[in-house]
Amino acid sequence: MAGVIVPGFLLQHTVTVEEYLGSGSKGDLYGPPTPVRCLLEDRIQMVVSPGGETVTSSSSYITRLGHRPLPKTRVTLPDGRRTTVITVARPDGGALPVPSHTQVFLQ
């Protein structure tokens, strides 16, 4: 894994993440709300879900490598809109002087 991390000054936004824990008798279960510093991008794009379906992503964010939410994790954006994780990508810069990061695609 690369030694270059995403510089803190790029992480201009904060989203609130509630990790998906599974389904219960009363519906989906989530972990406690956790703030995550990130760089949010509101851009519609097509992504492939873990199940192989092509779906529309309304926004995405990048953050440090240690963050890896599961699909269906609930995310509250800075404007209060609630959405869920579709999939996660982890671009690795390797030996290049570019930051490795986690990119989270949201429904």
Tab-separated table of N, CA and C in Angstrom:
chain	number	residue	atom	x	y	z
A	1	MET	N	0.844	-1.166	0.000
A	1	MET	CA	0.000	0.000	0.000
A	1	MET	C	0.892	1.233	0.000
A	2	ALA	N	0.456	2.273	-0.683
A	2	ALA	CA	1.256	3.479	-0.853
A	2	ALA	C	1.396	4.237	0.456
A	3	GLY	N	2.473	5.000	0.552
A	3	GLY	CA	2.713	5.780	1.745
A	3	GLY	C	2.096	7.174	1.713
A	4	VAL	N	1.578	7.602	0.561
A	4	VAL	CA	0.981	8.923	0.430
A	4	VAL	C	-0.490	8.838	0.815
A	5	ILE	N	-0.930	9.695	1.735
A	5	ILE	CA	-2.331	9.710	2.158
A	5	ILE	C	-3.011	10.969	1.648
A	6	VAL	N	-4.324	10.990	1.679
A	6	VAL	CA	-5.084	12.154	1.262
A	6	VAL	C	-4.783	13.288	2.246
A	7	PRO	N	-4.324	14.442	1.755
A	7	PRO	CA	-4.027	15.563	2.647
A	7	PRO	C	-5.299	16.059	3.346
A	8	GLY	N	-5.176	16.387	4.609
A	8	GLY	CA	-6.318	16.834	5.403
A	8	GLY	C	-7.032	18.038	4.832
A	9	PHE	N	-6.298	18.950	4.173
A	9	PHE	CA	-6.941	20.159	3.652
A	9	PHE	C	-7.928	19.842	2.526
A	10	LEU	N	-7.828	18.671	1.903
A	10	LEU	CA	-8.789	18.287	0.869
A	10	LEU	C	-10.109	17.786	1.457
A	11	LEU	N	-10.078	17.371	2.698
A	11	LEU	CA	-11.270	16.787	3.332
A	11	LEU	C	-12.135	17.914	3.898
A	12	GLN	N	-12.828	18.619	3.014
A	12	GLN	CA	-13.581	19.834	3.335
A	12	GLN	C	-14.984	19.590	3.868
A	13	HIS	N	-15.487	18.387	3.734
A	13	HIS	CA	-16.861	18.082	4.126
A	13	HIS	C	-16.878	17.025	5.222
A	14	THR	N	-18.014	16.926	5.890
A	14	THR	CA	-18.225	15.862	6.868
A	14	THR	C	-19.558	15.201	6.565
A	15	VAL	N	-19.541	13.883	6.431
A	15	VAL	CA	-20.764	13.102	6.300
A	15	VAL	C	-20.919	12.274	7.563
A	16	THR	N	-22.143	11.864	7.845
A	16	THR	CA	-22.401	11.006	9.000
A	16	THR	C	-22.722	9.611	8.475
A	17	VAL	N	-21.963	8.640	8.952
A	17	VAL	CA	-22.066	7.273	8.452
A	17	VAL	C	-22.625	6.371	9.550
A	18	GLU	N	-23.650	5.578	9.196
A	18	GLU	CA	-24.231	4.581	10.096
A	18	GLU	C	-24.052	3.226	9.415
A	19	GLU	N	-23.095	2.464	9.894
A	19	GLU	CA	-22.711	1.181	9.276
A	19	GLU	C	-23.895	0.218	9.230
A	20	TYR	N	-24.101	-0.398	8.069
A	20	TYR	CA	-25.157	-1.394	7.903
A	20	TYR	C	-24.761	-2.661	8.658
A	21	LEU	N	-25.658	-3.131	9.533
A	21	LEU	CA	-25.374	-4.303	10.357
A	21	LEU	C	-26.143	-5.542	9.918
A	22	GLY	N	-27.116	-5.366	9.040
A	22	GLY	CA	-27.930	-6.484	8.590
A	22	GLY	C	-29.402	-6.172	8.773
A	23	SER	N	-30.234	-7.184	8.525
A	23	SER	CA	-31.686	-7.022	8.666
A	23	SER	C	-32.164	-7.739	9.907
A	24	GLY	N	-33.132	-7.135	10.556
A	24	GLY	CA	-33.755	-7.738	11.728
A	24	GLY	C	-35.240	-7.896	11.486
A	25	SER	N	-35.962	-8.308	12.497
A	25	SER	CA	-37.402	-8.526	12.363
A	25	SER	C	-38.160	-7.222	12.100
A	26	LYS	N	-37.542	-6.084	12.433
A	26	LYS	CA	-38.192	-4.777	12.239
A	26	LYS	C	-37.530	-3.962	11.137
A	27	GLY	N	-36.729	-4.609	10.297
A	27	GLY	CA	-36.100	-3.896	9.188
A	27	GLY	C	-34.586	-3.868	9.323
A	28	ASP	N	-33.966	-2.982	8.549
A	28	ASP	CA	-32.507	-2.885	8.547
A	28	ASP	C	-31.979	-2.342	9.865
A	29	LEU	N	-30.795	-2.823	10.260
A	29	LEU	CA	-30.146	-2.396	11.497
A	29	LEU	C	-28.872	-1.644	11.155
A	30	TYR	N	-28.615	-0.554	11.906
A	30	TYR	CA	-27.446	0.282	11.654
A	30	TYR	C	-26.675	0.535	12.940
A	31	GLY	N	-25.378	0.773	12.789
A	31	GLY	CA	-24.531	1.125	13.919
A	31	GLY	C	-24.716	2.584	14.286
A	32	PRO	N	-23.995	3.039	15.296
A	32	PRO	CA	-24.118	4.423	15.730
A	32	PRO	C	-23.598	5.403	14.679
A	33	PRO	N	-24.154	6.619	14.641
A	33	PRO	CA	-23.688	7.628	13.689
A	33	PRO	C	-22.234	8.016	13.966
A	34	THR	N	-21.420	8.047	12.915
A	34	THR	CA	-20.011	8.390	13.028
A	34	THR	C	-19.669	9.451	11.984
A	35	PRO	N	-19.093	10.583	12.398
A	35	PRO	CA	-18.701	11.592	11.415
A	35	PRO	C	-17.452	11.143	10.649
A	36	VAL	N	-17.437	11.413	9.340
A	36	VAL	CA	-16.302	11.076	8.485
A	36	VAL	C	-15.945	12.312	7.663
A	37	ARG	N	-14.710	12.772	7.804
A	37	ARG	CA	-14.228	13.888	6.984
A	37	ARG	C	-13.936	13.365	5.585
A	38	CYS	N	-14.344	14.158	4.582
A	38	CYS	CA	-14.230	13.686	3.208
A	38	CYS	C	-14.248	14.854	2.230
A	39	LEU	N	-14.115	14.514	0.964
A	39	LEU	CA	-14.322	15.457	-0.131
A	39	LEU	C	-15.514	14.919	-0.903
A	40	LEU	N	-16.627	15.638	-0.828
A	40	LEU	CA	-17.892	15.202	-1.410
A	40	LEU	C	-18.028	15.733	-2.831
A	41	GLU	N	-18.540	14.891	-3.712
A	41	GLU	CA	-18.776	15.299	-5.094
A	41	GLU	C	-20.202	14.911	-5.474
A	42	ASP	N	-21.036	15.913	-5.775
A	42	ASP	CA	-22.389	15.654	-6.270
A	42	ASP	C	-22.307	15.544	-7.788
A	43	ARG	N	-22.316	14.314	-8.266
A	43	ARG	CA	-22.221	14.069	-9.703
A	43	ARG	C	-22.913	12.754	-10.002
A	44	ILE	N	-23.815	12.786	-10.953
A	44	ILE	CA	-24.520	11.576	-11.341
A	44	ILE	C	-23.625	10.760	-12.273
A	45	GLN	N	-23.478	9.484	-11.941
A	45	GLN	CA	-22.669	8.579	-12.762
A	45	GLN	C	-23.165	7.152	-12.586
A	46	MET	N	-22.846	6.322	-13.540
A	46	MET	CA	-23.229	4.918	-13.475
A	46	MET	C	-22.100	4.130	-12.814
A	47	VAL	N	-22.463	3.249	-11.876
A	47	VAL	CA	-21.496	2.381	-11.217
A	47	VAL	C	-22.061	0.963	-11.182
A	48	VAL	N	-21.198	0.001	-10.963
A	48	VAL	CA	-21.618	-1.393	-10.874
A	48	VAL	C	-21.669	-1.790	-9.399
A	49	SER	N	-22.817	-2.282	-8.969
A	49	SER	CA	-22.992	-2.711	-7.584
A	49	SER	C	-22.243	-4.019	-7.352
A	50	PRO	N	-22.040	-4.410	-6.085
A	50	PRO	CA	-21.386	-5.697	-5.802
A	50	PRO	C	-22.119	-6.885	-6.428
A	51	GLY	N	-23.424	-6.736	-6.683
A	51	GLY	CA	-24.200	-7.809	-7.305
A	51	GLY	C	-24.106	-7.829	-8.825
A	52	GLY	N	-23.342	-6.888	-9.394
A	52	GLY	CA	-23.143	-6.849	-10.836
A	52	GLY	C	-24.143	-6.008	-11.607
A	53	GLU	N	-25.031	-5.327	-10.912
A	53	GLU	CA	-26.023	-4.476	-11.575
A	53	GLU	C	-25.431	-3.092	-11.831
A	54	THR	N	-25.787	-2.488	-12.964
A	54	THR	CA	-25.391	-1.115	-13.238
A	54	THR	C	-26.466	-0.210	-12.640
A	55	VAL	N	-26.052	0.672	-11.724
A	55	VAL	CA	-26.988	1.563	-11.034
A	55	VAL	C	-26.478	2.999	-11.105
A	56	THR	N	-27.373	3.945	-10.854
A	56	THR	CA	-27.022	5.354	-10.886
A	56	THR	C	-26.573	5.806	-9.511
A	57	SER	N	-25.415	6.434	-9.460
A	57	SER	CA	-24.906	7.028	-8.228
A	57	SER	C	-25.131	8.531	-8.316
A	58	SER	N	-25.736	9.113	-7.274
A	58	SER	CA	-26.030	10.547	-7.273
A	58	SER	C	-24.873	11.377	-6.742
A	59	SER	N	-23.991	10.741	-5.981
A	59	SER	CA	-22.848	11.454	-5.410
A	59	SER	C	-21.834	10.432	-4.911
A	60	SER	N	-20.654	10.940	-4.599
A	60	SER	CA	-19.611	10.087	-4.033
A	60	SER	C	-18.723	10.945	-3.144
A	61	TYR	N	-17.922	10.286	-2.325
A	61	TYR	CA	-16.943	11.019	-1.534
A	61	TYR	C	-15.657	10.222	-1.455
A	62	ILE	N	-14.554	10.967	-1.278
A	62	ILE	CA	-13.272	10.307	-1.042
A	62	ILE	C	-12.820	10.643	0.365
A	63	THR	N	-12.111	9.701	0.950
A	63	THR	CA	-11.588	9.872	2.297
A	63	THR	C	-10.380	8.959	2.455
A	64	ARG	N	-9.872	8.859	3.651
A	64	ARG	CA	-8.678	8.057	3.897
A	64	ARG	C	-8.949	6.566	3.752
A	65	LEU	N	-7.880	5.802	3.534
A	65	LEU	CA	-7.983	4.370	3.244
A	65	LEU	C	-8.653	3.527	4.329
A	66	GLY	N	-8.554	3.899	5.572
A	66	GLY	CA	-9.098	3.076	6.649
A	66	GLY	C	-10.614	2.969	6.637
A	67	HIS	N	-11.282	3.800	5.883
A	67	HIS	CA	-12.753	3.830	5.833
A	67	HIS	C	-13.244	2.882	4.749
A	68	ARG	N	-14.083	1.925	5.111
A	68	ARG	CA	-14.604	0.971	4.118
A	68	ARG	C	-16.006	0.528	4.526
A	69	PRO	N	-17.009	1.387	4.285
A	69	PRO	CA	-18.375	1.019	4.661
A	69	PRO	C	-18.939	-0.073	3.759
A	70	LEU	N	-19.795	-0.883	4.316
A	70	LEU	CA	-20.460	-1.950	3.561
A	70	LEU	C	-21.572	-1.375	2.683
A	71	PRO	N	-21.921	-2.056	1.593
A	71	PRO	CA	-23.103	-1.651	0.837
A	71	PRO	C	-24.314	-1.607	1.767
A	72	LYS	N	-25.230	-0.705	1.503
A	72	LYS	CA	-26.446	-0.440	2.284
A	72	LYS	C	-26.181	0.396	3.534
A	73	THR	N	-24.913	0.740	3.814
A	73	THR	CA	-24.628	1.625	4.943
A	73	THR	C	-25.319	2.955	4.689
A	74	ARG	N	-25.901	3.524	5.738
A	74	ARG	CA	-26.631	4.787	5.611
A	74	ARG	C	-25.668	5.955	5.788
A	75	VAL	N	-25.796	6.955	4.908
A	75	VAL	CA	-24.939	8.134	4.947
A	75	VAL	C	-25.821	9.376	4.912
A	76	THR	N	-25.572	10.300	5.842
A	76	THR	CA	-26.257	11.587	5.838
A	76	THR	C	-25.280	12.629	5.335
A	77	LEU	N	-25.664	13.331	4.265
A	77	LEU	CA	-24.812	14.336	3.645
A	77	LEU	C	-24.921	15.664	4.392
A	78	PRO	N	-23.986	16.585	4.155
A	78	PRO	CA	-24.011	17.864	4.875
A	78	PRO	C	-25.322	18.648	4.731
A	79	ASP	N	-26.031	18.472	3.612
A	79	ASP	CA	-27.301	19.190	3.421
A	79	ASP	C	-28.480	18.484	4.088
A	80	GLY	N	-28.215	17.361	4.786
A	80	GLY	CA	-29.263	16.633	5.499
A	80	GLY	C	-29.870	15.485	4.718
A	81	ARG	N	-29.548	15.373	3.442
A	81	ARG	CA	-30.080	14.292	2.615
A	81	ARG	C	-29.497	12.958	3.076
A	82	ARG	N	-30.370	11.934	3.161
A	82	ARG	CA	-29.931	10.587	3.548
A	82	ARG	C	-29.870	9.703	2.322
A	83	THR	N	-28.830	8.906	2.238
A	83	THR	CA	-28.636	8.018	1.111
A	83	THR	C	-27.942	6.760	1.614
A	84	THR	N	-27.658	5.835	0.721
A	84	THR	CA	-26.978	4.608	1.124
A	84	THR	C	-25.803	4.319	0.198
A	85	VAL	N	-24.874	3.543	0.708
A	85	VAL	CA	-23.685	3.156	-0.051
A	85	VAL	C	-24.066	2.116	-1.102
A	86	ILE	N	-23.589	2.343	-2.342
A	86	ILE	CA	-23.744	1.348	-3.400
A	86	ILE	C	-22.526	0.438	-3.412
A	87	THR	N	-21.354	1.052	-3.531
A	87	THR	CA	-20.110	0.292	-3.596
A	87	THR	C	-18.946	1.180	-3.178
A	88	VAL	N	-17.794	0.564	-2.972
A	88	VAL	CA	-16.595	1.271	-2.513
A	88	VAL	C	-15.436	0.898	-3.428
A	89	ALA	N	-14.632	1.891	-3.790
A	89	ALA	CA	-13.412	1.659	-4.564
A	89	ALA	C	-12.225	2.131	-3.736
A	90	ARG	N	-11.080	1.498	-3.943
A	90	ARG	CA	-9.879	1.879	-3.193
A	90	ARG	C	-8.706	2.078	-4.152
A	91	PRO	N	-8.679	3.219	-4.861
A	91	PRO	CA	-7.549	3.490	-5.751
A	91	PRO	C	-6.236	3.548	-4.962
A	92	ASP	N	-5.247	2.780	-5.410
A	92	ASP	CA	-3.954	2.699	-4.744
A	92	ASP	C	-2.905	3.303	-5.666
A	93	GLY	N	-2.276	4.373	-5.216
A	93	GLY	CA	-1.272	5.062	-6.020
A	93	GLY	C	0.036	4.315	-6.145
A	94	GLY	N	0.189	3.237	-5.394
A	94	GLY	CA	1.433	2.468	-5.446
A	94	GLY	C	2.634	3.345	-5.168
A	95	ALA	N	3.642	3.280	-6.019
A	95	ALA	CA	4.863	4.066	-5.826
A	95	ALA	C	4.741	5.482	-6.385
A	96	LEU	N	3.615	5.801	-7.025
A	96	LEU	CA	3.429	7.147	-7.566
A	96	LEU	C	3.183	8.151	-6.440
A	97	PRO	N	3.542	9.410	-6.641
A	97	PRO	CA	3.331	10.420	-5.592
A	97	PRO	C	1.904	10.978	-5.606
A	98	VAL	N	0.935	10.086	-5.661
A	98	VAL	CA	-0.478	10.470	-5.592
A	98	VAL	C	-1.103	9.750	-4.402
A	99	PRO	N	-2.097	10.384	-3.773
A	99	PRO	CA	-2.655	9.762	-2.566
A	99	PRO	C	-3.548	8.568	-2.859
A	100	SER	N	-3.339	7.508	-2.121
A	100	SER	CA	-4.249	6.385	-2.130
A	100	SER	C	-5.438	6.786	-1.251
A	101	HIS	N	-6.639	6.331	-1.587
A	101	HIS	CA	-7.810	6.754	-0.849
A	101	HIS	C	-8.947	5.746	-1.022
A	102	THR	N	-10.023	5.989	-0.305
A	102	THR	CA	-11.264	5.234	-0.456
A	102	THR	C	-12.256	6.150	-1.135
A	103	GLN	N	-12.957	5.642	-2.148
A	103	GLN	CA	-14.033	6.390	-2.785
A	103	GLN	C	-15.315	5.621	-2.567
A	104	VAL	N	-16.312	6.300	-2.011
A	104	VAL	CA	-17.595	5.687	-1.677
A	104	VAL	C	-18.661	6.244	-2.621
A	105	PHE	N	-19.334	5.357	-3.354
A	105	PHE	CA	-20.372	5.760	-4.287
A	105	PHE	C	-21.736	5.599	-3.609
A	106	LEU	N	-22.544	6.644	-3.679
A	106	LEU	CA	-23.828	6.693	-2.958
A	106	LEU	C	-25.003	6.644	-3.914
A	107	GLN	N	-26.100	6.104	-3.429
A	107	GLN	CA	-27.307	5.991	-4.235
A	107	GLN	C	-27.933	7.347	-4.466
